[in-house]
PDB file of C-alpha atoms in Angstrom:
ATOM      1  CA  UNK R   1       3.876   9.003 -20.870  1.00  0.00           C
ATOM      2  CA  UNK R   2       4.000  12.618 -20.538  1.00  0.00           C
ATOM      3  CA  UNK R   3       6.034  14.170 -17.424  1.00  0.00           C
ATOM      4  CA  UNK R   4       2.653  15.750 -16.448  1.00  0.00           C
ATOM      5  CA  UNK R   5       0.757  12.141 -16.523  1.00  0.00           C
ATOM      6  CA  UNK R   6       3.125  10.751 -14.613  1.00  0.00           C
ATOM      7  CA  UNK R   7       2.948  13.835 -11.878  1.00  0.00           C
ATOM      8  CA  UNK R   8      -0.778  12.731 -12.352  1.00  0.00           C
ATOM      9  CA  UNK R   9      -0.627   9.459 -11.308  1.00  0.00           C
ATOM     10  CA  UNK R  10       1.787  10.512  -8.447  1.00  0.00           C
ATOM     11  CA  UNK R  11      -0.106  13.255  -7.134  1.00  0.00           C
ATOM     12  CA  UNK R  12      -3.403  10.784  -7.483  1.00  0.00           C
ATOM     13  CA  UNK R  13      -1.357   7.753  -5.470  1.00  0.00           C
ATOM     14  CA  UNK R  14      -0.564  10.572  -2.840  1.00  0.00           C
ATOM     15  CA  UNK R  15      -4.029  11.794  -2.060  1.00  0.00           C
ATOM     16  CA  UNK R  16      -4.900   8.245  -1.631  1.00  0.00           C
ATOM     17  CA  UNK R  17      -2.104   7.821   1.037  1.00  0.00           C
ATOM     18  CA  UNK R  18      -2.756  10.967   2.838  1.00  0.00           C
ATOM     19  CA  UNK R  19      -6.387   9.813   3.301  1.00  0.00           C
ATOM     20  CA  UNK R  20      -5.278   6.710   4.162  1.00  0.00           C
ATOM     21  CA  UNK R  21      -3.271   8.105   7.087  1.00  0.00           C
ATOM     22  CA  UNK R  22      -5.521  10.625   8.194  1.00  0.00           C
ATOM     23  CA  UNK R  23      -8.254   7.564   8.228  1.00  0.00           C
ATOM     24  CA  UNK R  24      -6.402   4.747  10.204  1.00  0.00           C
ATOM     25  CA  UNK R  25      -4.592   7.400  12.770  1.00  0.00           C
ATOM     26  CA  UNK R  26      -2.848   5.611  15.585  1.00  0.00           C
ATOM     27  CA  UNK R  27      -6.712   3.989  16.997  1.00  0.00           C
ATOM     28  CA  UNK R  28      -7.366   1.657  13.875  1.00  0.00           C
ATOM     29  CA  UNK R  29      -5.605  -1.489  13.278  1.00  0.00           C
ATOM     30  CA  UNK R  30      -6.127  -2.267   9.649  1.00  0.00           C
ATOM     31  CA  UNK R  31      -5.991  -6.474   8.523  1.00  0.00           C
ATOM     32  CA  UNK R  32      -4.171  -6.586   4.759  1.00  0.00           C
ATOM     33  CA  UNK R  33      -4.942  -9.751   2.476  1.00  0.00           C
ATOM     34  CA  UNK R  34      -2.152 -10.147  -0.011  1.00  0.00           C
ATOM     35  CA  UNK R  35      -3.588 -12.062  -2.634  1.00  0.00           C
ATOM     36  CA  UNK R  36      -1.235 -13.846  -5.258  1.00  0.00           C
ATOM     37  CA  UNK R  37      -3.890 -14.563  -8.326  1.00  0.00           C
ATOM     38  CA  UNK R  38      -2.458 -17.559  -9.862  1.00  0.00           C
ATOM     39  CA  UNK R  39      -1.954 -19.829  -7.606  1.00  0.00           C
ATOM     40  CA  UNK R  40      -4.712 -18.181  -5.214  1.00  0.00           C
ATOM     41  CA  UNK R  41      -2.069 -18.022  -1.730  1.00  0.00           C
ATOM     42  CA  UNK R  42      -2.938 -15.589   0.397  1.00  0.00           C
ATOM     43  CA  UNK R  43      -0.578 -13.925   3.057  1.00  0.00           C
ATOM     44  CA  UNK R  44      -2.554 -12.093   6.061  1.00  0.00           C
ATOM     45  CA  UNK R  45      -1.070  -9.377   7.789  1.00  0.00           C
ATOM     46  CA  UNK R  46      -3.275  -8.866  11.057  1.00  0.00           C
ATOM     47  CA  UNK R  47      -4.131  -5.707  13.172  1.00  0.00           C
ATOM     48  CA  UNK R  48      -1.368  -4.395  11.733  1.00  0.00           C
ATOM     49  CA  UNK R  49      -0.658  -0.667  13.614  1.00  0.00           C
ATOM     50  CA  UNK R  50      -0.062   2.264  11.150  1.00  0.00           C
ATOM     51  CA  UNK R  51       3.511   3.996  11.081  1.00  0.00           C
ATOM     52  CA  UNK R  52       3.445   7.654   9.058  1.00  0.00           C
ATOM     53  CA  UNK R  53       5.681  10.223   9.823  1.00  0.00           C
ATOM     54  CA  UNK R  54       4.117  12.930  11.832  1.00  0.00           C
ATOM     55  CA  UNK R  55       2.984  15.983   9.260  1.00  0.00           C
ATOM     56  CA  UNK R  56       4.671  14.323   6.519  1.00  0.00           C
ATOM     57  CA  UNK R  57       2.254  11.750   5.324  1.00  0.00           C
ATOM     58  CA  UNK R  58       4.324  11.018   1.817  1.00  0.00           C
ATOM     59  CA  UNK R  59       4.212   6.865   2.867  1.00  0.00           C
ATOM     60  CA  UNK R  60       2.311   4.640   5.387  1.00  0.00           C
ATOM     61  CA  UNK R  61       3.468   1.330   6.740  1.00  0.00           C
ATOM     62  CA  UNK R  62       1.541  -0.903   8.295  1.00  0.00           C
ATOM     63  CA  UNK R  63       3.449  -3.674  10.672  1.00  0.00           C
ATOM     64  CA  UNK R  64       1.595  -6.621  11.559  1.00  0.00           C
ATOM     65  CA  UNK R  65       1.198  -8.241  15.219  1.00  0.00           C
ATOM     66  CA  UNK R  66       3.554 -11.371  13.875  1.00  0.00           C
ATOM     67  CA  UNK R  67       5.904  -9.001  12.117  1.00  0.00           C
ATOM     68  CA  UNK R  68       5.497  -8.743   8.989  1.00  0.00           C
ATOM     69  CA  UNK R  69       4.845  -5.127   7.423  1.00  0.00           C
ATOM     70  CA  UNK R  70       3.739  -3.274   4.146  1.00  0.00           C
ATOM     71  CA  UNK R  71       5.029  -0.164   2.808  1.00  0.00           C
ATOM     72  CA  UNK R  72       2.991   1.862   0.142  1.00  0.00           C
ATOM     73  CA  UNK R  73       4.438   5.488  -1.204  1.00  0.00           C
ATOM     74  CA  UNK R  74       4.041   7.273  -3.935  1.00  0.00           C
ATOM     75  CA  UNK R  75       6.140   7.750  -7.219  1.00  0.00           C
ATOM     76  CA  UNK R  76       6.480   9.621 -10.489  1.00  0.00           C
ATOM     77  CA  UNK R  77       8.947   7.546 -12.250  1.00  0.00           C
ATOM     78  CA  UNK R  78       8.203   6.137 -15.859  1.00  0.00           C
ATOM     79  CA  UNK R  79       7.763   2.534 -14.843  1.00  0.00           C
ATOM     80  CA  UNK R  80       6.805   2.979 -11.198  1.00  0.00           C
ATOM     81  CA  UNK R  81       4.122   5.988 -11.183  1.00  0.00           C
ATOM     82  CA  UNK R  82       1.463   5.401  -8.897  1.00  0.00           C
ATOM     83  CA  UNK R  83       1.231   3.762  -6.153  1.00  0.00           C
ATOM     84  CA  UNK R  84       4.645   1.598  -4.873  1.00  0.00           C
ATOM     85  CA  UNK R  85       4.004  -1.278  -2.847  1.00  0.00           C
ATOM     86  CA  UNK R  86       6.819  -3.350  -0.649  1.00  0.00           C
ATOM     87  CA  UNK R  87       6.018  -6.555   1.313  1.00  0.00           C
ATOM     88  CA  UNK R  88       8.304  -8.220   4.225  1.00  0.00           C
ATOM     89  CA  UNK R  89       8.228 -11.334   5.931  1.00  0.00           C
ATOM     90  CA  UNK R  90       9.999 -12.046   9.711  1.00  0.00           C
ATOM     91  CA  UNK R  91      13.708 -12.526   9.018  1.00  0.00           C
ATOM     92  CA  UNK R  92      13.565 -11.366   5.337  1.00  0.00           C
ATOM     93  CA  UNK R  93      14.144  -7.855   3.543  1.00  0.00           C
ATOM     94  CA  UNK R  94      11.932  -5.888   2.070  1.00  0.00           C
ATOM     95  CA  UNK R  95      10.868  -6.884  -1.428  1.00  0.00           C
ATOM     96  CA  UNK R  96       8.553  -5.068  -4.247  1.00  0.00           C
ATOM     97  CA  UNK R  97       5.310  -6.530  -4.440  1.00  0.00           C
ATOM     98  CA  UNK R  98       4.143  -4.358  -7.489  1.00  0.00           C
ATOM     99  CA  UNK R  99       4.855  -0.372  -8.667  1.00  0.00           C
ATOM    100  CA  UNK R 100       2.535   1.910 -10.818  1.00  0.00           C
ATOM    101  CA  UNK R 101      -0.856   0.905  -9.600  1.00  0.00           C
ATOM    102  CA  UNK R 102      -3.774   2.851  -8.210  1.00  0.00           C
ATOM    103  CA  UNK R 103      -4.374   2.718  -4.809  1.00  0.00           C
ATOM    104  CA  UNK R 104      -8.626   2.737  -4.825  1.00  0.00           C
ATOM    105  CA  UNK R 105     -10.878   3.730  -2.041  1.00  0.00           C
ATOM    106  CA  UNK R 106     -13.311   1.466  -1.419  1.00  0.00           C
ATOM    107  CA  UNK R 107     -16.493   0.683   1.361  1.00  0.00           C
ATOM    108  CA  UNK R 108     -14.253  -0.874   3.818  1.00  0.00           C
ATOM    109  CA  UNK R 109     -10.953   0.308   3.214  1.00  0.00           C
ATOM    110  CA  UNK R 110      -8.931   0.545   0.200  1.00  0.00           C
ATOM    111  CA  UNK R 111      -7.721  -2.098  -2.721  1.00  0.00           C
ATOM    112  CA  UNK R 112      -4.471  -2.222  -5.242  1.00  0.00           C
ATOM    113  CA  UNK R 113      -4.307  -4.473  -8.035  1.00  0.00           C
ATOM    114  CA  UNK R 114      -2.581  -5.828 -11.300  1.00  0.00           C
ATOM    115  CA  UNK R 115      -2.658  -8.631 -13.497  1.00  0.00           C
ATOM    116  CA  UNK R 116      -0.597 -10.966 -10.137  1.00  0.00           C
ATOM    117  CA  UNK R 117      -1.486  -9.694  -7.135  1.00  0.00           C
ATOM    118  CA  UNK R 118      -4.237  -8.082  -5.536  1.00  0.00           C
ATOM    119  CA  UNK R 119      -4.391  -6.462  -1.958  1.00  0.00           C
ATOM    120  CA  UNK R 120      -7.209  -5.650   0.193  1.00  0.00           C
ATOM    121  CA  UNK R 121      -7.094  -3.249   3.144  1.00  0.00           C
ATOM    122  CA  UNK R 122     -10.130  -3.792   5.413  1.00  0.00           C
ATOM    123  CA  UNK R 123     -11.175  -0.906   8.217  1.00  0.00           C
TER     124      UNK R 123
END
């Protein structure tokens, strides 16, 4: 890819997270469904509250009410452009759920996806 298609798919990812933000604010409390494809487990993160840094709205994270929390930001690099997704559970660190996908608005909320995983964010 192109530096330009890849400032594309950056610039795309962080429209869709500066809606996001400006959406949820500080009054909605967003549920997240991660859904693993294959073998069809699903992790819940509940009425999670939204974290943003005030007038800098580059990344949101959303912390659930039993701790655990999801990170999405935006990135231009070759293998990563697009949206950048990063899951934790209660007593573990941080890992990378996927990288390079599109972050889609949708009725209720907004949905990521690959080939693995798929993740719902419900209003």
């Amino acid at each position: 890819m192109t530096d330009e298609e890849l400032d594309v798919l950056e610039a795309t990812a962080q429209k869709s997270i500066e809606e996001m933000a400006s959406v949820l604010g500080n009054t909605i409390k967003p549920n997240v469904r991660i859904i693993v494809k294959k073998s069809g487990r699903v992790i819940e993160l509940n009425k999670c509250e939204v974290f943003t840094p005030k007038d800098f709205q580059m990344w949101v994270r959303l912390d659930s009410d039993d701790g655990q929390g999801l990170e999405i930001t935006a990135n231009n690099d070759t293998e990563n452009a697009g949206a950048f997704v990063l899951h934790h559970e209660v007593g573990e660190s941080w890992g990378k759920i996927f990288r390079g996908v599109a972050l889609n608005r949708i009725e209720n909320g907004w949905v990521m996806e690959n080939e693995r995983i798929k993740i719902e964010i419900d209003l």
